Tab-separated table of C-alpha atoms in Angstrom:
chain	number	residue	atom	x	y	z
A	1183	MET	CA	-64.674	-49.409	-33.263
A	1184	LYS	CA	-60.948	-49.555	-32.440
A	1185	HIS	CA	-60.656	-45.867	-32.534
A	1186	ARG	CA	-63.592	-45.592	-30.064
A	1187	PHE	CA	-62.042	-47.474	-27.451
A	1188	LYS	CA	-58.737	-46.126	-27.685
A	1189	ALA	CA	-60.523	-42.685	-27.329
A	1190	PHE	CA	-62.326	-43.742	-24.253
A	1191	LEU	CA	-59.298	-44.806	-22.631
A	1192	PHE	CA	-57.589	-41.672	-23.472
A	1193	LEU	CA	-60.152	-39.476	-21.825
A	1194	LEU	CA	-60.514	-42.125	-18.675
A	1195	TYR	CA	-56.744	-41.828	-18.162
A	1196	PHE	CA	-56.512	-37.888	-18.895
A	1197	ALA	CA	-59.336	-37.724	-16.022
A	1198	GLN	CA	-57.003	-39.652	-13.623
A	1199	GLY	CA	-53.948	-37.755	-14.645
A	1200	ILE	CA	-55.870	-34.769	-12.956
A	1201	TYR	CA	-57.536	-36.412	-9.633
A	1202	GLY	CA	-54.457	-38.916	-9.340
A	1203	PRO	CA	-51.763	-36.801	-8.373
A	1204	TYR	CA	-53.525	-33.399	-7.451
A	1205	LEU	CA	-56.438	-34.249	-5.533
A	1206	VAL	CA	-54.485	-33.431	-2.300
A	1207	VAL	CA	-53.422	-29.878	-3.946
A	1208	PHE	CA	-57.178	-29.530	-4.560
A	1209	PHE	CA	-58.395	-29.983	-0.838
A	1210	SER	CA	-55.156	-28.088	0.415
A	1211	GLN	CA	-56.234	-25.031	-1.908
A	1212	LYS	CA	-59.851	-25.149	-0.567
A	1213	GLY	CA	-58.411	-24.896	2.932
A	1214	PHE	CA	-58.539	-28.385	4.737
A	1215	SER	CA	-56.322	-29.612	7.066
A	1216	GLY	CA	-53.789	-32.579	6.533
A	1217	ALA	CA	-55.990	-34.841	8.925
A	1218	GLN	CA	-58.712	-33.973	7.092
A	1219	ILE	CA	-57.350	-34.714	3.489
A	1220	GLY	CA	-55.775	-37.938	4.987
A	1221	LEU	CA	-59.171	-38.907	6.224
A	1222	MET	CA	-60.852	-37.954	2.687
A	1223	LEU	CA	-58.195	-39.954	0.992
A	1224	GLY	CA	-58.712	-42.723	3.048
A	1225	ALA	CA	-62.608	-42.743	2.447
A	1226	MET	CA	-61.837	-43.520	-1.420
A	1227	PRO	CA	-60.159	-46.788	-1.198
A	1228	ILE	CA	-62.579	-48.040	1.266
A	1229	SER	CA	-65.700	-46.871	-1.163
A	1230	SER	CA	-63.740	-48.733	-3.727
A	1231	ILE	CA	-63.437	-51.728	-1.687
A	1232	LEU	CA	-67.247	-51.897	-0.828
A	1233	PHE	CA	-68.629	-51.069	-4.230
A	1234	GLN	CA	-66.136	-52.388	-7.038
A	1235	PRO	CA	-66.879	-55.852	-6.732
A	1236	LEU	CA	-70.837	-55.032	-6.859
A	1237	TRP	CA	-70.610	-53.152	-9.742
A	1238	GLY	CA	-68.339	-55.889	-11.608
A	1239	TYR	CA	-70.741	-58.890	-10.566
A	1240	LEU	CA	-73.728	-56.623	-11.392
A	1241	SER	CA	-72.048	-56.306	-14.897
A	1242	ASP	CA	-71.480	-59.900	-15.223
A	1243	ILE	CA	-75.351	-61.196	-14.348
A	1244	LEU	CA	-77.169	-58.414	-15.931
A	1245	HIS	CA	-75.233	-57.870	-19.007
A	1246	GLN	CA	-75.871	-54.087	-19.096
A	1247	ARG	CA	-72.071	-52.994	-19.190
A	1248	ARG	CA	-72.725	-49.700	-21.124
A	1249	ILE	CA	-75.809	-48.686	-18.772
A	1250	LEU	CA	-73.594	-49.151	-15.570
A	1251	VAL	CA	-70.560	-47.398	-17.172
A	1252	LEU	CA	-72.471	-44.548	-18.144
A	1253	ILE	CA	-74.501	-44.053	-14.668
A	1254	GLY	CA	-70.704	-44.134	-13.387
A	1255	SER	CA	-69.946	-41.433	-15.573
A	1256	LEU	CA	-72.791	-39.221	-14.766
A	1257	GLY	CA	-72.317	-39.830	-11.182
A	1258	VAL	CA	-68.506	-38.957	-11.121
A	1259	ALA	CA	-69.632	-35.568	-13.031
A	1260	ALA	CA	-72.386	-34.860	-10.327
A	1261	ALA	CA	-69.826	-35.745	-7.573
A	1262	SER	CA	-67.243	-33.500	-8.915
A	1263	LEU	CA	-69.618	-30.487	-9.044
A	1264	GLY	CA	-70.423	-31.026	-5.615
A	1265	LEU	CA	-66.836	-31.263	-4.664
A	1266	PHE	CA	-66.398	-27.915	-6.383
A	1267	TYR	CA	-69.340	-26.300	-4.598
A	1268	ALA	CA	-68.752	-27.896	-1.181
A	1269	GLN	CA	-67.309	-25.667	1.542
A	1270	SER	CA	-67.716	-27.974	4.432
A	1271	PHE	CA	-65.270	-30.937	5.554
A	1272	TRP	CA	-68.340	-33.296	5.762
A	1273	GLY	CA	-69.636	-31.949	2.403
A	1274	ALA	CA	-66.702	-32.459	0.667
A	1275	LEU	CA	-66.136	-35.956	2.196
A	1276	LEU	CA	-69.788	-37.068	1.274
A	1277	PHE	CA	-69.208	-36.057	-2.555
A	1278	LEU	CA	-65.564	-37.330	-2.706
A	1279	ILE	CA	-67.478	-40.842	-1.470
A	1280	LEU	CA	-69.984	-40.311	-4.169
A	1281	PHE	CA	-67.262	-39.685	-6.581
A	1282	SER	CA	-65.292	-42.879	-5.479
A	1283	VAL	CA	-68.336	-45.370	-5.498
A	1284	MET	CA	-69.517	-43.912	-9.210
A	1285	LEU	CA	-65.745	-43.945	-10.534
A	1286	ALA	CA	-65.701	-47.762	-9.214
A	1287	PRO	CA	-67.087	-49.693	-12.160
A	1288	ILE	CA	-65.569	-47.571	-15.074
A	1289	VAL	CA	-61.946	-49.045	-15.537
A	1290	PRO	CA	-62.812	-52.924	-14.738
A	1291	ILE	CA	-65.936	-52.907	-16.957
A	1292	ASN	CA	-64.388	-51.137	-19.557
A	1293	THR	CA	-61.523	-53.572	-19.421
A	1294	ALA	CA	-63.836	-56.371	-19.753
A	1295	MET	CA	-65.436	-54.829	-22.890
A	1296	VAL	CA	-62.059	-54.461	-24.643
A	1297	MET	CA	-61.016	-57.927	-23.975
A	1298	ASP	CA	-64.206	-59.262	-25.155
A	1299	TYR	CA	-63.712	-57.050	-28.341
A	1300	LEU	CA	-60.376	-58.561	-28.681
A	1301	GLU	CA	-61.550	-61.757	-28.355
A	1302	GLU	CA	-64.169	-61.925	-30.897
A	1303	THR	CA	-61.867	-60.120	-33.261
A	1304	GLY	CA	-59.138	-62.495	-32.548
A	1305	GLU	CA	-56.499	-60.411	-31.074
A	1306	PRO	CA	-56.136	-60.724	-27.347
A	1307	GLU	CA	-52.793	-60.018	-27.132
A	1308	THR	CA	-53.155	-56.501	-28.375
A	1309	PHE	CA	-54.700	-55.138	-25.184
A	1310	SER	CA	-51.742	-53.000	-24.725
A	1311	LEU	CA	-51.836	-51.243	-27.971
A	1312	PHE	CA	-55.427	-50.033	-26.517
A	1313	ARG	CA	-53.974	-49.296	-23.309
A	1314	LEU	CA	-51.053	-47.393	-24.061
A	1315	TRP	CA	-53.671	-44.479	-25.194
A	1316	GLY	CA	-54.702	-44.229	-21.401
A	1317	SER	CA	-50.594	-43.525	-20.797
A	1318	LEU	CA	-50.738	-40.897	-23.338
A	1319	GLY	CA	-54.007	-39.471	-21.541
A	1320	PHE	CA	-52.201	-39.471	-18.161
A	1321	GLY	CA	-49.377	-38.088	-19.415
A	1322	VAL	CA	-50.723	-35.089	-21.324
A	1323	SER	CA	-53.222	-34.050	-18.508
A	1324	SER	CA	-50.652	-34.286	-15.390
A	1325	ILE	CA	-47.943	-32.107	-17.308
A	1326	LEU	CA	-50.822	-29.403	-18.491
A	1327	ILE	CA	-52.326	-29.183	-15.157
A	1328	ALA	CA	-49.120	-28.883	-13.225
A	1329	GLY	CA	-47.805	-26.231	-16.019
A	1330	LEU	CA	-50.863	-24.129	-16.363
A	1331	PHE	CA	-53.598	-24.760	-13.739
A	1332	LEU	CA	-51.863	-26.165	-10.376
A	1333	ASP	CA	-51.847	-22.733	-8.761
A	1334	LYS	CA	-55.618	-22.365	-9.151
A	1335	ILE	CA	-56.651	-26.175	-9.519
A	1336	HIS	CA	-59.623	-25.539	-7.093
A	1337	VAL	CA	-61.080	-23.571	-9.387
A	1338	TYR	CA	-60.801	-25.570	-12.435
A	1339	PHE	CA	-61.044	-29.305	-10.981
A	1340	GLY	CA	-64.512	-29.585	-10.999
A	1341	TRP	CA	-65.268	-28.421	-14.419
A	1342	PHE	CA	-62.295	-30.457	-16.078
A	1343	MET	CA	-63.969	-33.788	-14.503
A	1344	VAL	CA	-67.559	-32.639	-15.501
A	1345	VAL	CA	-66.634	-32.204	-19.366
A	1346	ASN	CA	-64.414	-35.184	-19.059
A	1347	PHE	CA	-67.011	-37.669	-17.798
A	1348	LEU	CA	-69.944	-36.337	-19.816
A	1349	LEU	CA	-67.779	-37.224	-22.843
A	1350	LEU	CA	-66.971	-40.439	-21.601
A	1351	GLY	CA	-70.525	-41.563	-21.001
A	1352	GLY	CA	-71.386	-40.412	-24.139
A	1353	LEU	CA	-68.749	-42.422	-26.204
A	1354	ASN	CA	-69.335	-45.362	-23.898
A	1355	LEU	CA	-72.888	-45.887	-25.455
A	1356	THR	CA	-71.316	-46.205	-28.906
A	1357	LEU	CA	-69.174	-49.283	-27.629
A	1358	PRO	CA	-70.148	-52.829	-28.027
A	1359	GLU	CA	-71.722	-54.741	-25.396
A	1360	GLY	CA	-69.672	-57.850	-25.186
A	1361	GLY	CA	-70.146	-60.507	-22.427
A	1362	GLN	CA	-72.528	-63.254	-21.946
A	1363	SER	CA	-76.021	-63.183	-20.545
A	1364	PHE	CA	-76.830	-64.376	-17.045
A	1365	SER	CA	-78.972	-67.318	-18.475
A	1366	SER	CA	-75.811	-68.867	-19.553
A	1367	LEU	CA	-73.821	-68.566	-16.703
A	1368	GLY	CA	-75.632	-70.294	-13.790
A	1369	GLY	CA	-74.631	-68.897	-10.283
A	1370	LYS	CA	-71.428	-70.811	-9.053
A	1371	GLY	CA	-68.672	-68.576	-10.854
A	1372	LEU	CA	-68.336	-66.115	-8.044
A	1373	GLY	CA	-67.774	-68.790	-5.582
A	1374	GLU	CA	-65.034	-70.531	-7.731
A	1375	ILE	CA	-63.234	-67.311	-7.967
A	1376	LEU	CA	-63.001	-67.076	-4.194
A	1377	LYS	CA	-61.865	-70.691	-3.941
A	1378	ASN	CA	-59.437	-70.372	-6.476
A	1379	SER	CA	-56.021	-70.435	-4.044
A	1380	GLU	CA	-54.032	-69.373	-6.931
A	1381	PHE	CA	-56.098	-66.168	-7.780
A	1382	MET	CA	-56.427	-65.289	-3.957
A	1383	ILE	CA	-52.821	-65.634	-3.586
A	1384	PHE	CA	-52.249	-63.253	-6.481
A	1385	MET	CA	-54.641	-60.780	-5.233
A	1386	ALA	CA	-52.906	-60.724	-1.684
A	1387	GLY	CA	-49.592	-60.050	-3.620
A	1388	SER	CA	-51.225	-57.033	-5.514
A	1389	VAL	CA	-52.513	-55.436	-2.432
A	1390	MET	CA	-48.985	-55.193	-1.397
A	1391	ILE	CA	-48.172	-53.976	-4.742
A	1392	GLY	CA	-50.746	-51.475	-4.629
A	1393	ALA	CA	-49.716	-50.036	-1.424
A	1394	THR	CA	-46.513	-48.952	-2.704
A	1395	LEU	CA	-48.461	-47.411	-5.964
A	1396	GLY	CA	-50.587	-45.826	-3.638
A	1397	ILE	CA	-47.756	-44.488	-1.609
A	1398	ASN	CA	-46.034	-43.148	-5.056
A	1399	LEU	CA	-49.230	-41.685	-6.026
A	1400	ASN	CA	-49.829	-39.648	-3.028
A	1401	TYR	CA	-46.478	-38.521	-1.835
A	1402	HIS	CA	-44.262	-38.374	-4.845
A	1403	ALA	CA	-45.368	-34.595	-5.616
A	1404	LEU	CA	-45.203	-33.764	-2.010
A	1405	HIS	CA	-41.656	-35.259	-1.984
A	1406	LEU	CA	-40.489	-33.368	-5.289
A	1407	GLN	CA	-42.197	-30.131	-3.361
A	1408	LEU	CA	-39.883	-30.588	-0.504
A	1409	LEU	CA	-36.736	-31.128	-2.802
A	1410	ASP	CA	-37.769	-27.406	-3.829
A	1411	VAL	CA	-38.500	-28.626	-7.676
A	1412	THR	CA	-40.756	-26.347	-9.944
A	1413	PRO	CA	-44.361	-26.999	-10.703
A	1414	TRP	CA	-43.303	-27.360	-14.440
A	1415	LEU	CA	-40.528	-29.721	-13.645
A	1416	ILE	CA	-43.122	-31.469	-11.155
A	1417	GLY	CA	-45.471	-32.065	-13.644
A	1418	ALA	CA	-43.012	-33.352	-16.406
A	1419	ILE	CA	-41.813	-35.856	-13.681
A	1420	VAL	CA	-45.362	-37.152	-12.953
A	1421	SER	CA	-46.201	-37.090	-16.756
A	1422	ILE	CA	-43.077	-38.732	-17.905
A	1423	GLN	CA	-44.048	-42.047	-15.804
A	1424	ALA	CA	-47.092	-42.410	-18.011
A	1425	LEU	CA	-45.266	-41.092	-21.232
A	1426	VAL	CA	-42.579	-44.162	-21.142
A	1427	GLU	CA	-45.175	-46.535	-20.817
A	1428	ILE	CA	-45.841	-45.941	-24.373
A	1429	PRO	CA	-42.912	-47.705	-25.915
A	1430	PHE	CA	-43.055	-50.701	-23.092
A	1431	MET	CA	-46.950	-51.210	-24.204
A	1432	LEU	CA	-45.742	-51.577	-28.046
A	1433	MET	CA	-43.460	-54.115	-27.081
A	1434	VAL	CA	-46.121	-56.265	-25.145
A	1435	PRO	CA	-47.777	-58.454	-27.983
A	1436	SER	CA	-44.152	-59.545	-28.718
A	1437	LEU	CA	-43.137	-60.061	-25.399
A	1438	MET	CA	-46.333	-62.127	-24.371
A	1439	ARG	CA	-45.550	-64.360	-27.824
A	1440	ARG	CA	-41.981	-65.116	-26.160
A	1441	PHE	CA	-42.554	-64.935	-22.361
A	1442	SER	CA	-44.839	-66.582	-19.825
A	1443	LEU	CA	-47.383	-63.933	-18.092
A	1444	PRO	CA	-45.959	-64.746	-14.617
A	1445	LEU	CA	-42.492	-64.128	-15.899
A	1446	LEU	CA	-43.719	-60.481	-17.059
A	1447	ILE	CA	-45.414	-59.803	-13.816
A	1448	LEU	CA	-42.372	-60.911	-11.683
A	1449	ALA	CA	-40.025	-58.427	-14.243
A	1450	GLY	CA	-42.506	-55.609	-12.812
A	1451	ALA	CA	-42.538	-56.866	-9.086
A	1452	VAL	CA	-38.727	-56.605	-9.057
A	1453	ALA	CA	-38.510	-53.263	-10.842
A	1454	LEU	CA	-40.663	-51.762	-8.525
A	1455	PRO	CA	-38.467	-51.933	-5.271
A	1456	VAL	CA	-35.595	-51.030	-7.429
A	1457	ARG	CA	-37.531	-47.867	-8.342
A	1458	TRP	CA	-38.002	-46.981	-4.318
A	1459	LEU	CA	-34.662	-47.654	-3.501
A	1460	LEU	CA	-33.715	-44.856	-6.372
A	1461	TYR	CA	-36.182	-42.628	-4.868
A	1462	ILE	CA	-34.246	-42.979	-1.448
A	1463	VAL	CA	-30.570	-42.030	-2.750
A	1464	LEU	CA	-31.569	-39.573	-5.783
A	1465	THR	CA	-32.253	-35.947	-4.663
A	1466	GLU	CA	-31.443	-34.251	-8.155
A	1467	PRO	CA	-34.795	-33.790	-10.542
A	1468	VAL	CA	-32.893	-34.992	-13.607
A	1469	TRP	CA	-32.110	-38.510	-12.060
A	1470	ILE	CA	-35.389	-38.657	-10.625
A	1471	MET	CA	-37.043	-38.075	-13.962
A	1472	LEU	CA	-34.569	-40.845	-15.539
A	1473	ALA	CA	-35.813	-43.299	-12.585
A	1474	GLN	CA	-39.410	-42.718	-13.842
A	1475	ILE	CA	-38.356	-45.104	-17.073
A	1476	ILE	CA	-38.855	-48.051	-14.589
A	1477	ASN	CA	-42.416	-47.075	-14.336
A	1478	GLY	CA	-42.956	-48.604	-17.827
A	1479	ILE	CA	-41.753	-51.958	-16.674
A	1480	SER	CA	-44.224	-51.992	-13.950
A	1481	THR	CA	-46.912	-50.685	-15.811
A	1482	LEU	CA	-46.578	-53.378	-18.320
A	1483	SER	CA	-46.940	-56.083	-15.580
A	1484	PHE	CA	-49.722	-54.815	-13.391
A	1485	PHE	CA	-51.906	-52.816	-15.726
A	1486	VAL	CA	-51.638	-55.008	-19.082
A	1487	VAL	CA	-50.242	-58.437	-18.391
A	1488	ALA	CA	-51.761	-58.907	-14.993
A	1489	LEU	CA	-55.096	-58.275	-16.429
A	1490	SER	CA	-54.331	-60.977	-19.086
A	1491	TYR	CA	-53.424	-63.302	-16.269
A	1492	VAL	CA	-56.226	-62.670	-14.237
A	1493	ASP	CA	-58.522	-63.257	-17.009
A	1494	GLN	CA	-56.993	-66.648	-17.686
A	1495	LEU	CA	-57.679	-67.421	-13.737
A	1496	VAL	CA	-61.680	-67.049	-13.889
A	1497	SER	CA	-64.236	-67.978	-16.458
A	1498	PRO	CA	-64.752	-65.678	-19.402
A	1499	GLN	CA	-68.461	-65.145	-18.262
A	1500	TRP	CA	-66.751	-63.990	-14.871
A	1501	ARG	CA	-64.426	-61.572	-16.444
A	1502	ALA	CA	-65.732	-58.195	-15.250
A	1503	THR	CA	-66.231	-59.874	-11.602
A	1504	GLY	CA	-62.483	-60.790	-11.762
A	1505	GLN	CA	-61.139	-57.607	-13.192
A	1506	SER	CA	-63.280	-55.741	-10.472
A	1507	VAL	CA	-61.698	-58.055	-7.946
A	1508	TYR	CA	-57.959	-57.460	-8.867
A	1509	SER	CA	-58.584	-53.689	-9.239
A	1510	VAL	CA	-60.188	-53.119	-5.961
A	1511	MET	CA	-56.981	-55.356	-4.354
A	1512	LEU	CA	-54.606	-53.239	-6.482
A	1513	TRP	CA	-56.036	-49.776	-6.141
A	1514	GLY	CA	-58.935	-50.175	-3.573
A	1515	PHE	CA	-57.519	-51.705	-0.255
A	1516	GLY	CA	-53.817	-51.669	-1.406
A	1517	SER	CA	-53.580	-48.061	-2.353
A	1518	GLY	CA	-55.545	-47.074	0.727
A	1519	LEU	CA	-53.507	-49.122	2.776
A	1520	GLY	CA	-50.272	-47.385	1.423
A	1521	ALA	CA	-51.828	-43.850	1.735
A	1522	PHE	CA	-52.704	-44.527	5.439
A	1523	ILE	CA	-49.590	-46.265	6.630
A	1524	GLY	CA	-47.391	-43.883	4.338
A	1525	GLY	CA	-49.157	-41.006	5.978
A	1526	ASN	CA	-48.080	-42.223	9.238
A	1527	PHE	CA	-44.771	-42.775	8.104
A	1528	LEU	CA	-44.756	-39.146	6.849
A	1529	ASP	CA	-45.652	-37.704	10.075
A	1530	TRP	CA	-43.225	-40.100	12.463
A	1531	PHE	CA	-39.944	-40.229	10.125
A	1532	GLY	CA	-40.398	-37.520	7.009
A	1533	VAL	CA	-41.242	-38.319	3.629
A	1534	GLU	CA	-38.045	-40.220	2.719
A	1535	SER	CA	-39.469	-43.049	5.093
A	1536	VAL	CA	-42.348	-43.536	2.754
A	1537	TRP	CA	-39.854	-45.219	0.387
A	1538	TYR	CA	-38.384	-47.441	2.533
A	1539	LEU	CA	-41.780	-48.438	3.523
A	1540	SER	CA	-42.403	-48.980	-0.115
A	1541	LEU	CA	-39.349	-51.158	-0.421
A	1542	VAL	CA	-40.348	-53.545	2.111
A	1543	LEU	CA	-43.823	-53.820	0.992
A	1544	GLY	CA	-42.948	-54.412	-2.662
A	1545	LEU	CA	-40.570	-57.283	-1.741
A	1546	ILE	CA	-43.731	-58.720	0.529
A	1547	GLY	CA	-45.507	-58.834	-2.721
A	1548	LEU	CA	-42.755	-60.337	-4.843
A	1549	GLY	CA	-42.755	-62.912	-2.578
A	1550	LEU	CA	-46.412	-63.783	-2.485
A	1551	TYR	CA	-46.561	-63.630	-6.141
A	1552	LEU	CA	-43.594	-66.103	-6.267
A	1553	VAL	CA	-45.285	-68.638	-3.803
A	1554	GLY	CA	-48.657	-68.017	-6.364
A	1555	PHE	CA	-46.712	-68.782	-9.371
A	1556	GLY	CA	-45.176	-71.750	-7.896
A	1557	ILE	CA	-48.742	-73.141	-6.950
A	1558	ARG	CA	-49.533	-72.811	-10.849
A	1559	LYS	CA	-46.533	-74.448	-11.795
A	1560	ARG	CA	-46.698	-77.555	-9.457
A	1561	ALA	CA	-50.437	-77.760	-10.602
A	1562	GLU	CA	-49.277	-77.962	-14.403
A	1563	PRO	CA	-45.977	-79.846	-14.447
A	1564	GLY	CA	-44.137	-79.150	-17.807
A	1565	ASN	CA	-46.150	-76.518	-19.070
A	1566	THR	CA	-44.629	-74.270	-21.361
A	1567	SER	CA	-47.451	-71.904	-22.312
A	1568	LYS	CA	-48.094	-68.334	-21.547
A	1569	ALA	CA	-50.779	-69.426	-19.258
């Protein structure tokens, strides 16, 4: 069963290594203007904001996680075909919204399924050993696409997505359902999540952090192109940020036994502004590639440790809902905010200005985390556990 979860995560992030860094290139090759591309990119997180919490809520109350992930996988495959054939802006926008809506449930629901499985097997601290397969998938696909298909990505993008998500949908049906049925839940959990001040402050900080990550995802490749970096080297720089995550993730079980979750999250929140500062001052590709090592720390914090932290803040029966809210704050509202504001900074001040923006937003996120963790510390005086 462990191998199936790992294969699922590899395929899921293999797809993200294609649509994440190179969706802008895909639309550019199809002849859409910068304004049209910006509007489409902005539509993705808005769609996620509206629908991802709903998907997670349905997952928790209906206890049909595999069916919902299957629906999402088939929907992404269909939307990818639509993007491939779409010739008009409005057609592409419609299919991109469908792509985003159908993609929304897959990551948080699968995360909840993995955590349920690890809880049942008594290995909750080993989540990172599963998630590292996602990093490997992202790294492999991003370098292959840039090196072999970037000049013709408008030809291959749709078919890569179709095959990938059909495989995901089939593999998902072999995974254990996990979770609890609605009959054991009552109906108060969602309200309790929204009333949890520590949870909501953490979500506010995650919006700021997500904005910086969204800026990096959308504008880093453009920044490298303006530095006259070759396509293969762009692929290497994009992929290395995922590959360096693997050794960090191997260390997570040991780190989580030695340090508190807030401390590990703060390590990533401090590392990110350092990364954006390096992007401002570095112009040589080899040094930029070395700066990507910092991504391993931030990924450990926000894509592994933070998931466990969120899991502690909500009741187990509302696990998928909590993970969905965190995902939509980080990658939905946060990433969309960063992409929108970053686009304006790009037009007004040039590409370097987006890293100054990321630096400021990252420091705001760090401050909000400190406030939230302070509330937790005051509520549990003398607590030295990982909670």
